[in-house]
Amino acid sequence: MTKTSTGNFFEDFRIGALIQHATPRTLTVGDVALYNGLYGPRFAVQSSDVFAKAIGYPRAPIDDLLVFHVVFGRTVPDISINAVANLGYAGCRFLAPVYPGDTLNATSEVIGLKENSNRKTGLVFVRSTGFNPDGGKVLEYVRWVMVRKQNEDAPAPPDHVPRVPEALLPSMLGDACPAIDGAAYDTVLAGSPYRFDDYQVGERIDHVDGITVEEAEHQIATRLYQNPARIHFNLYAEAKGRFGRRLIYGGHVISLARTLTFNGFANAFHVAAINGGRHVAPIFAGDTVFAWSEVLGKAELPERNDVAALRLRTIATKNRPCDDFPHKIGGEDDPAVVLELDYWVLLPR
Amino acid sequence: MTKTSTGNFFEDFRIGALIQHATPRTLTVGDVALYNGLYGPRFAVQSSDVFAKAIGYPRAPIDDLLVFHVVFGRTVPDISINAVANLGYAGCRFLAPVYPGDTLNATSEVIGLKENSNRKTGLVFVRSTGFNPDGGKVLEYVRWVMVRKQNEDAPAPPDHVPRVPEALLPSMLGDACPAIDGAAYDTVLAGSPYRFDDYQVGERIDHVDGITVEEAEHQIATRLYQNPARIHFNLYAEAKGRFGRRLIYGGHVISLARTLTFNGFANAFHVAAINGGRHVAPIFAGDTVFAWSEVLGKAELPERNDVAALRLRTIATKNRPCDDFPHKIGGEDDPAVVLELDYWVLLPR
Amino acid sequence: MTKTSTGNFFEDFRIGALIQHATPRTLTVGDVALYNGLYGPRFAVQSSDVFAKAIGYPRAPIDDLLVFHVVFGRTVPDISINAVANLGYAGCRFLAPVYPGDTLNATSEVIGLKENSNRKTGLVFVRSTGFNPDGGKVLEYVRWVMVRKQNEDAPAPPDHVPRVPEALLPSMLGDACPAIDGAAYDTVLAGSPYRFDDYQVGERIDHVDGITVEEAEHQIATRLYQNPARIHFNLYAEAKGRFGRRLIYGGHVISLARTLTFNGFANAFHVAAINGGRHVAPIFAGDTVFAWSEVLGKAELPERNDVAALRLRTIATKNRPCDDFPHKIGGEDDPAVVLELDYWVLLPR
């Protein structure tokens, strides 16, 4: 019997199973620097210890999406190493700020299973949690993926399709954001005069810029997250595969889109929650990613006067500028759309 | 009205305006590591805390050009996001050493404006300053760029062409270099026996090696500096643009050239000033950069016996070795030349 | 006379010469992050300060191979800048753990010389040592390279071929591994249930995954190690050279192979020694690296009950999966093989 891990196939999952993922990870300023080199975010809070301290953080926190990718990376060997499609996220909440020196572990609970009618694959729903070794949660989210069966004849567990979380309520936001001193929040240094009150529901913003992705970049990023999904790294195998080339980790697109949103939402310094995310189409090296956003909602946070939340839908496209806000065509996704992300960001009042 | 920043066009600048740039940045050992991976500098002072301490620094300082690029990056959204050409630098002085953990802010003062006769563009001259949040200056330089007008009919401010600084005087050098213990400076560990006294004015040195640039490398570098100039990242747009492809940030070439000069000037551990820099021609991914240097001058520093200054002119070329010191052909730039940099470096006596 | 270093040619070496290499280097968490981005290792001890402390380290140690590459990088300007082939390693021992903040220096002693019959090249054998500035050794190894003569007519030193070290004895292993608390070593967090006792001599493990290498990746890696060997960076010159393109640093393949072995040896947290390494064939950007390993031996360490050693032979291939354990064909290397590495790893009992 080989000692090589093949990961879990669809028939290996059981409802209620709690999976402790391997490879705890201490995040450092080195990770932050490489993340910056890969995406180029310009939010002042994450960029400057001095700015962060002035408004109430002990130092610059680690970018929320870097935390997300690192927690996600831990889950891959157990959850999605045999996935054929990463279908969606929901109910993703950031629960505590993370700083250089902090260590992250991750677990996943299997909350749903449904075999597909072809009996070759099935849907797996998990609730994954990132936490400090002392047990403090920093992140949780629900994710569903389509996973291959190893043996088509293997009996499948009974179907159990969970209720996927709805958009998070404003009362569930803000745990990862300390009390902010809004007067000390310098909008000139942050790069935009627009605070929470300046945005309107329904407002659409084209983020203008485009970023072309290189193979080396997405490979370095995905390895930084210790995400070993083979489809991102192995040209020899993928040349014969579905796309004929390496697929880019969907989270890479999320981080590119988040970076692009700086131009329009420079004061949206914290991603508090992701209500739902959908990778509409794959991207490949050489593609140029653009994005635009719509303000879907606005909310005050209970007992907080320092920050408030915008609910955004950011659409990312490939090889198509977003000045006309591409989204749907006749009810179908515009073929240029690669990502649809519904999330809450916090801004100073 | 959109909240997207379009940056300043030529008609938006006013003489005397002081622009506070956004996105303060805390530099870390992570930034240093990535800079090292992108260029491969081998100067002992920046490479080793132990070496740096032995000669009088509290720890290894951050590479001067990393400081330059980070300050420069802050200025781009306000000064040159709508530039068509980055014409030159002058009067660049490094004023204080920068260490991991330090935070940098930047401002620019508009010191010159001149509309071009086509009325489509104009020259903008700024004096940019990088400083610590406590106000201590770490870097200043004058830069001029050609910036597009948004509206050709917009009235232009009256011409005001400033006097561009001449080469810096030796008395203006050395503020970023603490007192050095020359006896503790180990030339074997530094990689060369040649100290200040060993160089002659007029001496020419071919730096021999060549470095080929990849798209991923210059994109990662330019993002590390949080320089969002679109021309470096957006293949979709640039494929239809002037060059048909992404242009590489000129500062990337400066850092490559500086790295190449190690072979010949290994003890030139500090760039004290840049008298003038000129990007003679663009480079693109796949190009191989070579360099050679000439010693233009030598100078002692007032009241300092520890270090002295060489004035160098480094010429970088693309796809052409420099063993015959290419520079001008019949008074015109050799077509292989991409960079001409006139600067002062400090060496131990 | 130029001040450019041309490095040593074969005729410049003398038996017994002790070479102090330049460019001391302080390793940081930044270097660790970039190493992680370039290879994606998932060994828990190096990934998590908390995991490392729990078992007896003061914090997460730096990956053994990063230490190797950095020491090796220091030796290149003096030993192999004029090499035509890097022939082998042997007797490589890791002698002390290295942590972020530690500084490494390197020396080499010339222990063997043998001119080739063509008189154009010769073999140079060195024993290289990496050490802390306080003199504590962290690494030593023997390496032999084929180096060009600058002048074919130059007299060569008398032949002296040293005895290349045999495989290291178990009694020589473990100096870089502190006492480990095996009960605190969490195999779930480490990613595999298999401890030392679970492996059998003769056991073969296919590591399954493949990693495709990009030009930007190996260039960034090799520069991170401050290894200036020209063949890795200069497309202009190499396009006319032996391979028509840039050659990838052999150590890059070693790190890729080590990363791949995680799947099968997740608890082999420390490379204690390299008995011998051979770069069987070059790899180039675009190649996909696979690997498999055989357990050549097992050994307890004198007076240690915490850890024990497996002797592994890892074979890396290019563009060829390893499910049938490719190695030799009719006594010759399988043409897909690029690396054969014989080394000792430590696992918890």
Short mmCIF file of N, CA, C and O in Angstrom, two decimals, chain A residues 85-90 123-126 142-146 164-165 276-277:
data_model
loop_
_atom_site.label_atom_id
_atom_site.label_comp_id
_atom_site.label_asym_id
_atom_site.label_seq_id
_atom_site.Cartn_x
_atom_site.Cartn_y
_atom_site.Cartn_z
N ALA A 85 -14.64 20.86 -10.12
CA ALA A 85 -15.10 22.26 -10.20
C ALA A 85 -15.32 22.79 -8.80
O ALA A 85 -15.83 22.09 -7.91
N ASN A 86 -14.89 24.02 -8.63
CA ASN A 86 -15.05 24.74 -7.39
C ASN A 86 -16.30 25.60 -7.58
O ASN A 86 -16.26 26.59 -8.30
N LEU A 87 -17.42 25.21 -6.99
CA LEU A 87 -18.70 25.79 -7.41
C LEU A 87 -19.07 27.08 -6.72
O LEU A 87 -19.64 27.97 -7.35
N GLY A 88 -18.78 27.21 -5.46
CA GLY A 88 -19.17 28.45 -4.81
C GLY A 88 -18.73 28.56 -3.38
O GLY A 88 -18.28 27.58 -2.76
N TYR A 89 -18.83 29.78 -2.88
CA TYR A 89 -18.59 30.10 -1.48
C TYR A 89 -19.83 30.81 -0.96
O TYR A 89 -20.50 31.49 -1.72
N ALA A 90 -20.00 30.75 0.34
CA ALA A 90 -21.05 31.57 0.97
C ALA A 90 -20.76 31.65 2.45
O ALA A 90 -19.97 30.86 3.00
N LEU A 123 -21.52 16.43 -5.27
CA LEU A 123 -21.28 17.71 -4.61
C LEU A 123 -20.92 17.49 -3.16
O LEU A 123 -21.58 16.70 -2.47
N VAL A 124 -19.90 18.20 -2.71
CA VAL A 124 -19.50 18.16 -1.31
C VAL A 124 -19.61 19.58 -0.77
O VAL A 124 -19.05 20.52 -1.36
N PHE A 125 -20.34 19.74 0.33
CA PHE A 125 -20.47 21.04 1.00
C PHE A 125 -19.72 20.98 2.32
O PHE A 125 -19.93 20.05 3.10
N VAL A 126 -18.85 21.94 2.56
CA VAL A 126 -18.13 21.97 3.83
C VAL A 126 -18.24 23.34 4.47
O VAL A 126 -18.40 24.35 3.78
N VAL A 142 -18.59 28.66 4.06
CA VAL A 142 -19.15 27.45 3.46
C VAL A 142 -18.71 27.41 2.00
O VAL A 142 -18.66 28.45 1.33
N ARG A 143 -18.38 26.25 1.56
CA ARG A 143 -17.89 26.09 0.20
C ARG A 143 -18.47 24.81 -0.37
O ARG A 143 -18.66 23.83 0.37
N TRP A 144 -18.75 24.81 -1.66
CA TRP A 144 -19.18 23.55 -2.27
C TRP A 144 -18.42 23.31 -3.56
O TRP A 144 -18.14 24.24 -4.32
N VAL A 145 -18.05 22.06 -3.72
CA VAL A 145 -17.23 21.66 -4.85
C VAL A 145 -17.79 20.37 -5.44
O VAL A 145 -18.46 19.61 -4.75
N MET A 146 -17.52 20.17 -6.71
CA MET A 146 -17.87 18.90 -7.34
C MET A 146 -16.64 18.01 -7.34
O MET A 146 -15.60 18.40 -7.87
N VAL A 164 -27.66 26.76 1.94
CA VAL A 164 -26.48 27.61 1.82
C VAL A 164 -26.80 28.95 2.47
O VAL A 164 -27.89 29.48 2.29
N PRO A 165 -25.88 29.47 3.27
CA PRO A 165 -26.18 30.72 3.97
C PRO A 165 -26.60 31.84 3.02
O PRO A 165 -26.04 32.00 1.94
N GLY A 276 -21.27 35.59 -1.08
CA GLY A 276 -21.27 34.52 -2.07
C GLY A 276 -20.27 34.82 -3.15
O GLY A 276 -20.03 35.99 -3.49
N GLY A 277 -19.68 33.80 -3.68
CA GLY A 277 -18.73 33.98 -4.77
C GLY A 277 -18.91 32.88 -5.77
O GLY A 277 -19.23 31.75 -5.42
#
